[in-house]
PDB file of C-alpha atoms in Angstrom:
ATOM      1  CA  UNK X 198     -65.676 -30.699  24.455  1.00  0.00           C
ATOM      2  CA  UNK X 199     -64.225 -29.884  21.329  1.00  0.00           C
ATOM      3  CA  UNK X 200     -60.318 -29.204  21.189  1.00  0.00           C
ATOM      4  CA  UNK X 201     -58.578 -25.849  20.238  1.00  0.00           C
ATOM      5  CA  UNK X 202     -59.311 -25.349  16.020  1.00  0.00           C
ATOM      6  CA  UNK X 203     -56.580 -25.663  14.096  1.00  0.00           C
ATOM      7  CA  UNK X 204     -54.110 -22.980  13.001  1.00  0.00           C
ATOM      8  CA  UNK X 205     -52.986 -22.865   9.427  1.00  0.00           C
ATOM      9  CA  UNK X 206     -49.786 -21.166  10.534  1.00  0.00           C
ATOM     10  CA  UNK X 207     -46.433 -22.824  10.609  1.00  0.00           C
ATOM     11  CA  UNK X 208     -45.265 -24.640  14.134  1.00  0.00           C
ATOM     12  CA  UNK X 209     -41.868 -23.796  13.277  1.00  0.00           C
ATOM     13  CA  UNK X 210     -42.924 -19.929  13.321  1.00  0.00           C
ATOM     14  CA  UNK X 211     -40.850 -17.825  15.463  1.00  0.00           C
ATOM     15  CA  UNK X 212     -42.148 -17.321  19.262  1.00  0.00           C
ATOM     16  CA  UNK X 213     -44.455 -13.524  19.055  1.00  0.00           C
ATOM     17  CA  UNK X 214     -42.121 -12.875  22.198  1.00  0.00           C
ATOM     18  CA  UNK X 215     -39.286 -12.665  19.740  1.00  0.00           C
ATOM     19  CA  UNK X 216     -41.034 -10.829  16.851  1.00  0.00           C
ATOM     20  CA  UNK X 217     -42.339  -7.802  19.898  1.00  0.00           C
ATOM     21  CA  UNK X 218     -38.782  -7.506  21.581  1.00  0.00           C
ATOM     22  CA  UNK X 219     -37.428  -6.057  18.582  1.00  0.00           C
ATOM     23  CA  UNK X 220     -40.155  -3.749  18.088  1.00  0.00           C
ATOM     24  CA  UNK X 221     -38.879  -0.878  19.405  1.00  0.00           C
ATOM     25  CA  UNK X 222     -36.225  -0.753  16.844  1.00  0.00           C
ATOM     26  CA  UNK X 223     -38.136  -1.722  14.103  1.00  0.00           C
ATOM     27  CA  UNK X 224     -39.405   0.536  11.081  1.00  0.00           C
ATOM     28  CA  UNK X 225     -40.959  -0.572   7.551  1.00  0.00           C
ATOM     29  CA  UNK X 226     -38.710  -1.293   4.344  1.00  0.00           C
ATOM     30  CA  UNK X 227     -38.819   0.252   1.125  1.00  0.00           C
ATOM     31  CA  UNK X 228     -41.726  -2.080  -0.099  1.00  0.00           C
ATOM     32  CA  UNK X 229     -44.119  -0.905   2.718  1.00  0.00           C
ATOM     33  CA  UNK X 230     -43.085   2.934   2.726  1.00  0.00           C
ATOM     34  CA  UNK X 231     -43.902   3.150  -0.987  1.00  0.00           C
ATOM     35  CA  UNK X 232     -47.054   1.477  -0.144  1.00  0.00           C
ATOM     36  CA  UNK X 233     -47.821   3.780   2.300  1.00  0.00           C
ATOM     37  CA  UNK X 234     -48.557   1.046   4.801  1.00  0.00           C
ATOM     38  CA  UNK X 235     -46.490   0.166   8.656  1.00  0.00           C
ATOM     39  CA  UNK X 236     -45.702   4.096   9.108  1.00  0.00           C
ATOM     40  CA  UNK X 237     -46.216   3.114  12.977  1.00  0.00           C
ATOM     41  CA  UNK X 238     -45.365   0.858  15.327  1.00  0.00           C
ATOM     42  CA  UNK X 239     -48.858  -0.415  16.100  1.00  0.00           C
ATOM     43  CA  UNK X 240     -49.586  -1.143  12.327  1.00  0.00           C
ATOM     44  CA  UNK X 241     -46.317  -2.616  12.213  1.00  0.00           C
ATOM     45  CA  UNK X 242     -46.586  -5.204  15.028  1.00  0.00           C
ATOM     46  CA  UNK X 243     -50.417  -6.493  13.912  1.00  0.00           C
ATOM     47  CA  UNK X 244     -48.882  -6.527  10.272  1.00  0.00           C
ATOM     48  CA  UNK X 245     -46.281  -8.989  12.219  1.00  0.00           C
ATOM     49  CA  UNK X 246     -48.886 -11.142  14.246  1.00  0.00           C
ATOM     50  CA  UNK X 247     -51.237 -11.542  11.013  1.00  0.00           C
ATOM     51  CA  UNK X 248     -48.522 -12.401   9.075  1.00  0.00           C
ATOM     52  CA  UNK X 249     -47.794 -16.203   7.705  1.00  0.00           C
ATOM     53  CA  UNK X 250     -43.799 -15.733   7.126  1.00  0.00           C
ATOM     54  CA  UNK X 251     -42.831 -12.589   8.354  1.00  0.00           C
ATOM     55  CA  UNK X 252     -39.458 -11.234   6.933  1.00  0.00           C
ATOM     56  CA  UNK X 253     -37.192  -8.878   8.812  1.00  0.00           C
ATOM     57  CA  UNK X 254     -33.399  -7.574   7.814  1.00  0.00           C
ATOM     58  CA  UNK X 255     -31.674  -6.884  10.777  1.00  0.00           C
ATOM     59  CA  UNK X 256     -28.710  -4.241  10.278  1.00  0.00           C
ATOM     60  CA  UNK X 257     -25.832  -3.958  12.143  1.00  0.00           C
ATOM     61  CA  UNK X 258     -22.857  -1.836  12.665  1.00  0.00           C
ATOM     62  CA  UNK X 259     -20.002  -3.362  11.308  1.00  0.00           C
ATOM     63  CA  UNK X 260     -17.932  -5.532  14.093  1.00  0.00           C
ATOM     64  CA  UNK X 261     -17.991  -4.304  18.069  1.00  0.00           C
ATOM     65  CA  UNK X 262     -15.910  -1.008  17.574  1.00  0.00           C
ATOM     66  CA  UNK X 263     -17.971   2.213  19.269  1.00  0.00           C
ATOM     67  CA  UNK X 264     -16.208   4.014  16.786  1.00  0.00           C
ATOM     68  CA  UNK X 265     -17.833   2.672  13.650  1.00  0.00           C
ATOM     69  CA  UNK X 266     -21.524   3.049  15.862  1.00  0.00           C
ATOM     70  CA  UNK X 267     -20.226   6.681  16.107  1.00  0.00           C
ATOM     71  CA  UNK X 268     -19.612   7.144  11.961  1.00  0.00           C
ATOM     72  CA  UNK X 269     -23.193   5.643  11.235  1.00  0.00           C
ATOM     73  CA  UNK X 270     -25.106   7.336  13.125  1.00  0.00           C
ATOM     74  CA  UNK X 271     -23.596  10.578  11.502  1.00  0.00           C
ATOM     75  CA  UNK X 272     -23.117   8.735   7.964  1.00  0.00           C
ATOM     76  CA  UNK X 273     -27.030   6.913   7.816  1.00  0.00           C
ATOM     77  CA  UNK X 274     -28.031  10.836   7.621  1.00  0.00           C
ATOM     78  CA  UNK X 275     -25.946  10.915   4.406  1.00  0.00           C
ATOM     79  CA  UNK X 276     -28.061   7.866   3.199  1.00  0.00           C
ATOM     80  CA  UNK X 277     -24.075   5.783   4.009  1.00  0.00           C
ATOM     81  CA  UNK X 278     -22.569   3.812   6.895  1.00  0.00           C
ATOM     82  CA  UNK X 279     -20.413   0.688   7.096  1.00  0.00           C
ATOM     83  CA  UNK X 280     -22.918  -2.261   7.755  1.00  0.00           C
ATOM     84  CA  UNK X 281     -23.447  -5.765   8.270  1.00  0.00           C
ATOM     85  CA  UNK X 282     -27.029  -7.068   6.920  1.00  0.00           C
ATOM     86  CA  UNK X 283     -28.799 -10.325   7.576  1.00  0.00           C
ATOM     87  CA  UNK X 284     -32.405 -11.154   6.746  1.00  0.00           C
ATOM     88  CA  UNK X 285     -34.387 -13.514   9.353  1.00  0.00           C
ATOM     89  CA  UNK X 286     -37.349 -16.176   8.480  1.00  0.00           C
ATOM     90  CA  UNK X 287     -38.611 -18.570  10.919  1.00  0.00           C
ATOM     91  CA  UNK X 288     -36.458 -17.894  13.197  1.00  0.00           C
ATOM     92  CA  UNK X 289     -33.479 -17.827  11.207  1.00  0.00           C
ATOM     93  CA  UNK X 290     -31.107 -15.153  10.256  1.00  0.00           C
ATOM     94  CA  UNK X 291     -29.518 -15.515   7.094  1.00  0.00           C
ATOM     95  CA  UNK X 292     -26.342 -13.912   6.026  1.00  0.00           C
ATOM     96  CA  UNK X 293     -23.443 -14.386   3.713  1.00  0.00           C
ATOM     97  CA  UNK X 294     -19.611 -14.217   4.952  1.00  0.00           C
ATOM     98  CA  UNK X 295     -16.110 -14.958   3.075  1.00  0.00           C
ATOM     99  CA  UNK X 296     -13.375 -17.815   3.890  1.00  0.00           C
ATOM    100  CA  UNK X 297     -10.591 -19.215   2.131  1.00  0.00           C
ATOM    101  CA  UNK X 298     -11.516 -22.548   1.493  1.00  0.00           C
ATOM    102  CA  UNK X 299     -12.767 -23.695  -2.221  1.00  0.00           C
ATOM    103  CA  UNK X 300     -15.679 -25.624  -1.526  1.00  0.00           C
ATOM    104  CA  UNK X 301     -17.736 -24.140   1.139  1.00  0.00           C
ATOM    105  CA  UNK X 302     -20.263 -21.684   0.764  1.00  0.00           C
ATOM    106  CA  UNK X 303     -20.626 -18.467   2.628  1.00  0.00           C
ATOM    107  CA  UNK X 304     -24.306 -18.443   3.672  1.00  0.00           C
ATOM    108  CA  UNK X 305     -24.199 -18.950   7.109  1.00  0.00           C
ATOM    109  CA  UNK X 306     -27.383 -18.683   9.647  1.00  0.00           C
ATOM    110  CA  UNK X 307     -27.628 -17.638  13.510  1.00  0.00           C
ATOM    111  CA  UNK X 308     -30.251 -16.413  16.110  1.00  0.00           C
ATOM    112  CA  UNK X 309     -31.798 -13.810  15.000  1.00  0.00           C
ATOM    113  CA  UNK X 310     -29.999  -9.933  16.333  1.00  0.00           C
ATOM    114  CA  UNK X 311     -27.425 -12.160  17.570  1.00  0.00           C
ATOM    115  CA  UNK X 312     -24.480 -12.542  15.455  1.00  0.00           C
ATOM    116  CA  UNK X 313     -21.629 -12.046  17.605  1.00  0.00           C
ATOM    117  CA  UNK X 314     -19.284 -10.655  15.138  1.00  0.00           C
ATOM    118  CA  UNK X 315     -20.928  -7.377  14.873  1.00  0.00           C
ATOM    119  CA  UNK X 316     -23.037  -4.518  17.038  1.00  0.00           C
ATOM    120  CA  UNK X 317     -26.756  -5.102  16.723  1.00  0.00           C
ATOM    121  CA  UNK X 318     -28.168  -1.875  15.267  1.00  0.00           C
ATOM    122  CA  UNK X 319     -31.896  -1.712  14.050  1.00  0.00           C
ATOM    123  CA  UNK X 320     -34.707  -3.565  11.662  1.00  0.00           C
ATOM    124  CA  UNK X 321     -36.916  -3.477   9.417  1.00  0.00           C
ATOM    125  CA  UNK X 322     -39.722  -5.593   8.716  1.00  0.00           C
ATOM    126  CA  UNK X 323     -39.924  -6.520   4.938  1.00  0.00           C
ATOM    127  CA  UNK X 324     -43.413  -8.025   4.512  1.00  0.00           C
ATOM    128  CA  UNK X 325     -44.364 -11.458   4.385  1.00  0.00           C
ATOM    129  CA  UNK X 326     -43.133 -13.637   2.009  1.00  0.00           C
ATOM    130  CA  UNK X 327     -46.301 -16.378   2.499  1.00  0.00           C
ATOM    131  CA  UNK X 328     -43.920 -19.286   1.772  1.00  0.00           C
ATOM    132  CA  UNK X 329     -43.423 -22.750   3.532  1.00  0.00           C
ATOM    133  CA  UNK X 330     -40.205 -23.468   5.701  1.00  0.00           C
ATOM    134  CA  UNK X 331     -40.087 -26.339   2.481  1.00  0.00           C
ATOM    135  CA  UNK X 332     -39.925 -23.633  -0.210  1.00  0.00           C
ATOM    136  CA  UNK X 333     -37.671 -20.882   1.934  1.00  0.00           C
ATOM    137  CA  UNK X 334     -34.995 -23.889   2.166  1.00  0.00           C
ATOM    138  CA  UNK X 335     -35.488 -24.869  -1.460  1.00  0.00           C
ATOM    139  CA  UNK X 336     -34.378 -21.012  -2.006  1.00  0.00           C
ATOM    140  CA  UNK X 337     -31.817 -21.138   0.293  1.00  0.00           C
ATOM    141  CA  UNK X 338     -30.223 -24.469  -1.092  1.00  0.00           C
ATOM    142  CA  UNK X 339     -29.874 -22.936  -4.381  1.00  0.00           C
ATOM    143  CA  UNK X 340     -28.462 -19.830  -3.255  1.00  0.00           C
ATOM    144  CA  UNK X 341     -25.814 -21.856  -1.309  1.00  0.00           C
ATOM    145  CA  UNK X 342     -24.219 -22.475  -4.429  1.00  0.00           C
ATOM    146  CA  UNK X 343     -24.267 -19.067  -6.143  1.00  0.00           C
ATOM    147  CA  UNK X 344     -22.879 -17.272  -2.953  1.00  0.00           C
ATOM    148  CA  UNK X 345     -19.405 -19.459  -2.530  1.00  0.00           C
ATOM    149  CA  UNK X 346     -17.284 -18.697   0.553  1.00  0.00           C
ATOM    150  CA  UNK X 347     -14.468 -17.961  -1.746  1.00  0.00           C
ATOM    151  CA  UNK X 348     -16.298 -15.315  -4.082  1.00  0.00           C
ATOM    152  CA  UNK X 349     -16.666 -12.706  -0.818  1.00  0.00           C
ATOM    153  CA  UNK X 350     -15.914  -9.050  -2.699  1.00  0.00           C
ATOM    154  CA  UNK X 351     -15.809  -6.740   0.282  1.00  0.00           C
ATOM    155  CA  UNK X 352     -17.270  -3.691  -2.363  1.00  0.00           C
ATOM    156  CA  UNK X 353     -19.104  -6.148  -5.266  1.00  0.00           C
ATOM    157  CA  UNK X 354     -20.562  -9.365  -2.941  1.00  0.00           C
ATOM    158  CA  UNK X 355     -20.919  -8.894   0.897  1.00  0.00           C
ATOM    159  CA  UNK X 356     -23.608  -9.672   3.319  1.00  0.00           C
ATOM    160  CA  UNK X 357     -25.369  -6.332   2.279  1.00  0.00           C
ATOM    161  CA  UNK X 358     -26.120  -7.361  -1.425  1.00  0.00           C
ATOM    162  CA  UNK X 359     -26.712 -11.447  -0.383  1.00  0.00           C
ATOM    163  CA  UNK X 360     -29.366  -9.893   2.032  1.00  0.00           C
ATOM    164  CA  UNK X 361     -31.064  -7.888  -1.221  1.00  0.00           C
ATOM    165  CA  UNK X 362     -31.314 -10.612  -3.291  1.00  0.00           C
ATOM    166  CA  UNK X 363     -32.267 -13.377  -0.954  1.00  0.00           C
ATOM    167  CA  UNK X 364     -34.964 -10.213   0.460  1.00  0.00           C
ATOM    168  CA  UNK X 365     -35.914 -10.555  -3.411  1.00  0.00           C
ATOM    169  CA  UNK X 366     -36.321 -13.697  -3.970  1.00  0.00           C
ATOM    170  CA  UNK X 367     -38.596 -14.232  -1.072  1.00  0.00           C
ATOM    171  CA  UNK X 368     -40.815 -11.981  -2.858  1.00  0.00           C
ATOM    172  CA  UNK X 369     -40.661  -8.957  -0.592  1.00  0.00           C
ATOM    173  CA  UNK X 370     -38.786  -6.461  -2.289  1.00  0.00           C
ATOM    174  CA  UNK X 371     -35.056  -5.186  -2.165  1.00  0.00           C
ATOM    175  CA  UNK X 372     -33.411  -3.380   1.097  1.00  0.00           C
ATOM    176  CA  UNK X 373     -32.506  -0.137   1.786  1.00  0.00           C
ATOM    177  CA  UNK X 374     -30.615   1.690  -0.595  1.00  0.00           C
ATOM    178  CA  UNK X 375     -28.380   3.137   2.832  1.00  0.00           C
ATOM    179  CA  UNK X 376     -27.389  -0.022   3.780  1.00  0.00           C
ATOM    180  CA  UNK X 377     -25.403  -0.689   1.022  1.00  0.00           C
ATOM    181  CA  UNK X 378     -24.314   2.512  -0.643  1.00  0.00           C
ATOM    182  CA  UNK X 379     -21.083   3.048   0.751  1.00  0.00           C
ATOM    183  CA  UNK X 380     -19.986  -0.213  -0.562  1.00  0.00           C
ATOM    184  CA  UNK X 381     -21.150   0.786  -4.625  1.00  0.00           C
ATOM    185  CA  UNK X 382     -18.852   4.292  -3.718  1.00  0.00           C
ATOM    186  CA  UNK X 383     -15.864   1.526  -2.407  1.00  0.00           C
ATOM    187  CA  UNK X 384     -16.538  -0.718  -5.769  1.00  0.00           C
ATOM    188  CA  UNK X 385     -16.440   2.565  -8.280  1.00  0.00           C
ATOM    189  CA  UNK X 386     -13.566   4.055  -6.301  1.00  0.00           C
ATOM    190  CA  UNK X 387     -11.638   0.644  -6.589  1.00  0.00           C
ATOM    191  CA  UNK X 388     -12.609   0.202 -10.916  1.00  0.00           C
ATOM    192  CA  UNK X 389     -11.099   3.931 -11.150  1.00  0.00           C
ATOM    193  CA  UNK X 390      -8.138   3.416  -9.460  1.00  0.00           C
ATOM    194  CA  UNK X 391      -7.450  -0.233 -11.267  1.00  0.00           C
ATOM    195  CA  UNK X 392      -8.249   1.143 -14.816  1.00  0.00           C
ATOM    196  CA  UNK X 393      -5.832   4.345 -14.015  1.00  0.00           C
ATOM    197  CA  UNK X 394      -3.333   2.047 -12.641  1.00  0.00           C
ATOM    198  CA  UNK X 395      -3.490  -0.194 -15.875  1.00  0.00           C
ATOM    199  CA  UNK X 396      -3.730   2.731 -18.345  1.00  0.00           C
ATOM    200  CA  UNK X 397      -0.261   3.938 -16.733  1.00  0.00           C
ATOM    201  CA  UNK X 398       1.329   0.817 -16.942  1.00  0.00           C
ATOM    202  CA  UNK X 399       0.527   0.274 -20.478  1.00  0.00           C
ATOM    203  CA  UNK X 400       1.640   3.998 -21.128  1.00  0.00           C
ATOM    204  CA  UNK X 401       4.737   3.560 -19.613  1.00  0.00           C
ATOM    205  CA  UNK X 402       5.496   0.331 -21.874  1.00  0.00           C
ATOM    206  CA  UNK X 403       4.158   2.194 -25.173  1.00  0.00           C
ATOM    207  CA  UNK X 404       6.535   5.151 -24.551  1.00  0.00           C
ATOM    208  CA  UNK X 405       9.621   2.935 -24.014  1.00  0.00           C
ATOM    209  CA  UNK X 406       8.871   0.776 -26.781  1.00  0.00           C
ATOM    210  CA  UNK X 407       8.762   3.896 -28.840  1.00  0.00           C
ATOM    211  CA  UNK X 408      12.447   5.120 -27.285  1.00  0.00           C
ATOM    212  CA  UNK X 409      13.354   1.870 -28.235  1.00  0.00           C
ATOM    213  CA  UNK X 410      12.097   1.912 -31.521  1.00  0.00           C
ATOM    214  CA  UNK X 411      13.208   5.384 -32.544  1.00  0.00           C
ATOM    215  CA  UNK X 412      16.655   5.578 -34.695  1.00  0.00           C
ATOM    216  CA  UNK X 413      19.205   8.020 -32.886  1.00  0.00           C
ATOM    217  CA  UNK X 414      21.051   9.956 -35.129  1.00  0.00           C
ATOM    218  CA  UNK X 415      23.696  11.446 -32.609  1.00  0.00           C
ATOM    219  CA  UNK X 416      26.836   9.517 -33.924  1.00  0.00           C
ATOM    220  CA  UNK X 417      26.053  10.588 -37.268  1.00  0.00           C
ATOM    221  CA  UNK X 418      26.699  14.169 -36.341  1.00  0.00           C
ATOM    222  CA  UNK X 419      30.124  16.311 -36.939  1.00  0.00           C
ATOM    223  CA  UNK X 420      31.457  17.377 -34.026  1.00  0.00           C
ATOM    224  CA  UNK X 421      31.376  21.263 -33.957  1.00  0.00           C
ATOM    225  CA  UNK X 422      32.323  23.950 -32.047  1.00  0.00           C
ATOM    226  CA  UNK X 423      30.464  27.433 -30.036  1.00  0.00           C
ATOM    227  CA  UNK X 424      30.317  29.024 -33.556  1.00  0.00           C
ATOM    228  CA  UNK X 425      28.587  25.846 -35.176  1.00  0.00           C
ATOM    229  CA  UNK X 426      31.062  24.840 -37.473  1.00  0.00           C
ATOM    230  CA  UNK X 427      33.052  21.673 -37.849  1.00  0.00           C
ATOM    231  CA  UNK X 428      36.377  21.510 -36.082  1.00  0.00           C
ATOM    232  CA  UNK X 429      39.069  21.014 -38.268  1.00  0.00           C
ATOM    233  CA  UNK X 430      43.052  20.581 -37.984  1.00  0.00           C
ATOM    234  CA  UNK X 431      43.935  18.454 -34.865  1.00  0.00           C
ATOM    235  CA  UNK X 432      44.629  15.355 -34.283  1.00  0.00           C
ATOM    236  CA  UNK X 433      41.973  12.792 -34.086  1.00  0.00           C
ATOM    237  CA  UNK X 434      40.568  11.806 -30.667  1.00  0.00           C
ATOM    238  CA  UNK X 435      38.905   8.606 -29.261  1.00  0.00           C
ATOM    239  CA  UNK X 436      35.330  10.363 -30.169  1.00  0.00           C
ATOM    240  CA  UNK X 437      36.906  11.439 -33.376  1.00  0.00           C
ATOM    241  CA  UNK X 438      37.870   7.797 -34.477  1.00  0.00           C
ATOM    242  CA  UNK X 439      33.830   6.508 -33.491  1.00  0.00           C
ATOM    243  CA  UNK X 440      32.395   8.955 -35.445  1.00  0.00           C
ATOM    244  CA  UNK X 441      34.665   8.410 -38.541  1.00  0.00           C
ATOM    245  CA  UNK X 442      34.043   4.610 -38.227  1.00  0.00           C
ATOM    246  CA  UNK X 443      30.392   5.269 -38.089  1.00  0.00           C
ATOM    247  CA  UNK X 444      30.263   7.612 -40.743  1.00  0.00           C
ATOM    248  CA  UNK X 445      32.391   5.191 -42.860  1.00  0.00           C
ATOM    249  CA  UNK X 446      29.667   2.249 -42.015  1.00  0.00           C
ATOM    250  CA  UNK X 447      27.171   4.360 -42.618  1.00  0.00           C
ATOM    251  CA  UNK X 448      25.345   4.267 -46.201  1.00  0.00           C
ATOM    252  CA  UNK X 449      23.211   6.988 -47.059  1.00  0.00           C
ATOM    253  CA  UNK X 450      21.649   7.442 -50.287  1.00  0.00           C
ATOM    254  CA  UNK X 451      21.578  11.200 -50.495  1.00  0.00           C
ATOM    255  CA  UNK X 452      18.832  11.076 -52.862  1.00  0.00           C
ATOM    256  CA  UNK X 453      16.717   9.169 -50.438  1.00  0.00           C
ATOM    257  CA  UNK X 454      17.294  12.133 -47.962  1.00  0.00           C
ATOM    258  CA  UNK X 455      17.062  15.290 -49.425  1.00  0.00           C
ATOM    259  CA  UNK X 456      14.249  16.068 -47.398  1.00  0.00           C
ATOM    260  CA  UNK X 457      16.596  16.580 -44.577  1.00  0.00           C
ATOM    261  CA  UNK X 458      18.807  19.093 -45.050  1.00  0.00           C
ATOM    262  CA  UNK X 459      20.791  18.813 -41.416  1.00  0.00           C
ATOM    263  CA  UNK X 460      21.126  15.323 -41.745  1.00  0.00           C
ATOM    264  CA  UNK X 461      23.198  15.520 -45.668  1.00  0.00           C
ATOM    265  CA  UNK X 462      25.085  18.532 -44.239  1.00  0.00           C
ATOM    266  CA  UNK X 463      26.287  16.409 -41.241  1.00  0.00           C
ATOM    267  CA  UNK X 464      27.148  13.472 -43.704  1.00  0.00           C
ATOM    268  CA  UNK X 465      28.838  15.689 -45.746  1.00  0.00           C
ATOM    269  CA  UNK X 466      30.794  17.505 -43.024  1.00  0.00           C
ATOM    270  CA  UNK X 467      32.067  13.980 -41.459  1.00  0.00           C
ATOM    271  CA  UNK X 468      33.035  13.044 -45.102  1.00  0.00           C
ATOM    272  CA  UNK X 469      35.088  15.977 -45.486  1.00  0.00           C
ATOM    273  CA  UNK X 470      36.692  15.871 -42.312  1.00  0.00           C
ATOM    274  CA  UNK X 471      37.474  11.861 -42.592  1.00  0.00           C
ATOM    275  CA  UNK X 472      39.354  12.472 -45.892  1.00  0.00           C
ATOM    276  CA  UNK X 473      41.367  15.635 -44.011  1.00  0.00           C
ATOM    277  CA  UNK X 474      42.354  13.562 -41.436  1.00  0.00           C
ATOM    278  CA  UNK X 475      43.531  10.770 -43.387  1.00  0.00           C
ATOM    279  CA  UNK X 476      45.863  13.448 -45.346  1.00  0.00           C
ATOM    280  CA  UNK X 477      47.843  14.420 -42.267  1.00  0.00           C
ATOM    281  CA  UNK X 478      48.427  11.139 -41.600  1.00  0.00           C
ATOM    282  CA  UNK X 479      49.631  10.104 -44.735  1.00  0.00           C
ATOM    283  CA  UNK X 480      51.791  13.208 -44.635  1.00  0.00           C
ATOM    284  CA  UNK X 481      53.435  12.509 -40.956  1.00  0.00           C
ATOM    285  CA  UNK X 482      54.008   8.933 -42.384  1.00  0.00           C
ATOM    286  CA  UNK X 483      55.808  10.046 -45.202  1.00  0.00           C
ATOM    287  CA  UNK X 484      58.159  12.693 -43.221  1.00  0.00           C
ATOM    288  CA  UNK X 485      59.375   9.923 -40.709  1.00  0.00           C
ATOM    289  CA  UNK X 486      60.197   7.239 -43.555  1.00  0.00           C
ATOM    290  CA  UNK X 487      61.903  10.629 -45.106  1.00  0.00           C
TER     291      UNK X 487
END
């Protein structure tokens, strides 16, 4: 009596009562559609059975809310939705997740359609990748240490984009554009608003540095009144004395600035004024000591 023959197929392969459960929620991915091939669920599930290392992405609705079930199933019509991705092998679902901590990485791995951190949606079967448990694990190891815990981006690197390139790197293809849309509209949005912020920061400090920078002229100015003109015979004020001390201090070269017109005539005009003022005085002071 000879025994059963053997099967070339992995032991470790995941149970065909698994792989049919899930059928009823389970269309092709992009690799397959463009071939033209799994466009029902008959071809689909004896694509499954002949295959040596089947690969299926399982998508799910982002944590247990109703609410967010309620926005996909309207937003996946707008080729969007807010999702959580996780591609299975062997048995295994593989997905990537953020933490604190330095030195751990954020692949983790669960029962397949079972993480319990989010609402089980649909799947779709990749292809088969026709790889040993051995070389999947090689993949995965060096994965491990490009996909840190600590390097989670919620728009740039999520579970969504881990799930595309592992998906690629087992040789089946990429993922559903859908899947991860939303979060390249989050990432652009986010870039705009940082650049805008930065550019109007950095305006702000050039146009204060150039207030800063810029000479003002105001206490080199007469003092006039509505017609325009200088105001002459009282006595001097607090404002009066300033300007007269400033004008005294100040050092213009008039040849250096007779490209500016207002600015001589202003000189000028404190000049004149400065040398009236200091003629009353000297007048009063001479009728007391009289």
């Amino acid at each position: 009596h000879r025994g059963p023959r053997p099967s070339s197929r992995p032991t470790n392969r995941p149970p065909r009562e698994l792989r049919e459960s899930a059928l009823s929620a389970l269309s092709a991915g992009p690799k397959l559609s463009d071939a033209g091939v799994g466009n029902t669920i008959k071809s689909l599930r004896n694509m499954i059975i002949a295959s040596r290392a089947p690969v299926t992405l399982h998508i799910y609705d982002v944590s247990n809310d109703c609410r967010v079930a309620n926005f996909n199933a309207v937003a996946k019509g707008l080729n969007g939705g807010i999702y959580h991705a996780a591609v299975e092998i062997y048995g295994r679902e593989y997905s990537f997740g953020g933490s604190k901590q330095m030195d751990v990485t954020g692949i983790f791995a669960c029962k397949p359609r079972k993480c319990p951190m989010h609402h089980y949606r649909e799947s779709q079967y990749l292809g088969d990748c026709d790889l040993s448990p051995a070389q999947v694990n090689q993949i995965v190891r060096k994965m491990k240490s490009e996909w840190m815990a600590r390097t989670y981006d919620l728009f740039r690197k999520n579970c969504c984009f881990f799930s595309k390139e592992f998906a690629v790197e087992l040789g089946v293809g990429s993922i559903p554009e859908w899947v991860y849309s939303l979060a390249n509209v989050g990432a652009a949005v986010d870039d705009y608003r940082r650049s805008s912020g930065s550019d109007s920061i950095e305006g702000k400090k050039k146009k204060k540095k150039q207030q800063k920078d810029k000479p003002s002229g105001s206490k080199n100015k007469a003092k006039t009144n509505s017609s325009g003109a200088p105001e002459w015979g009282r006595a001097p004020s607090r404002s009066d004395s300033e300007i007269s001390e400033a004008s005294s201090e100040e050092k213009v070269n008039i040849a250096e600035c007779s490209h500016n017109a207002d600015l001589i005539d202003n000189v000028m005009a404190a000049r004149v004024q400065r040398a009236y003022r200091c003629s009353v005085v000297n007048r009063r002071s001479t009728h007391v000591t009289a």
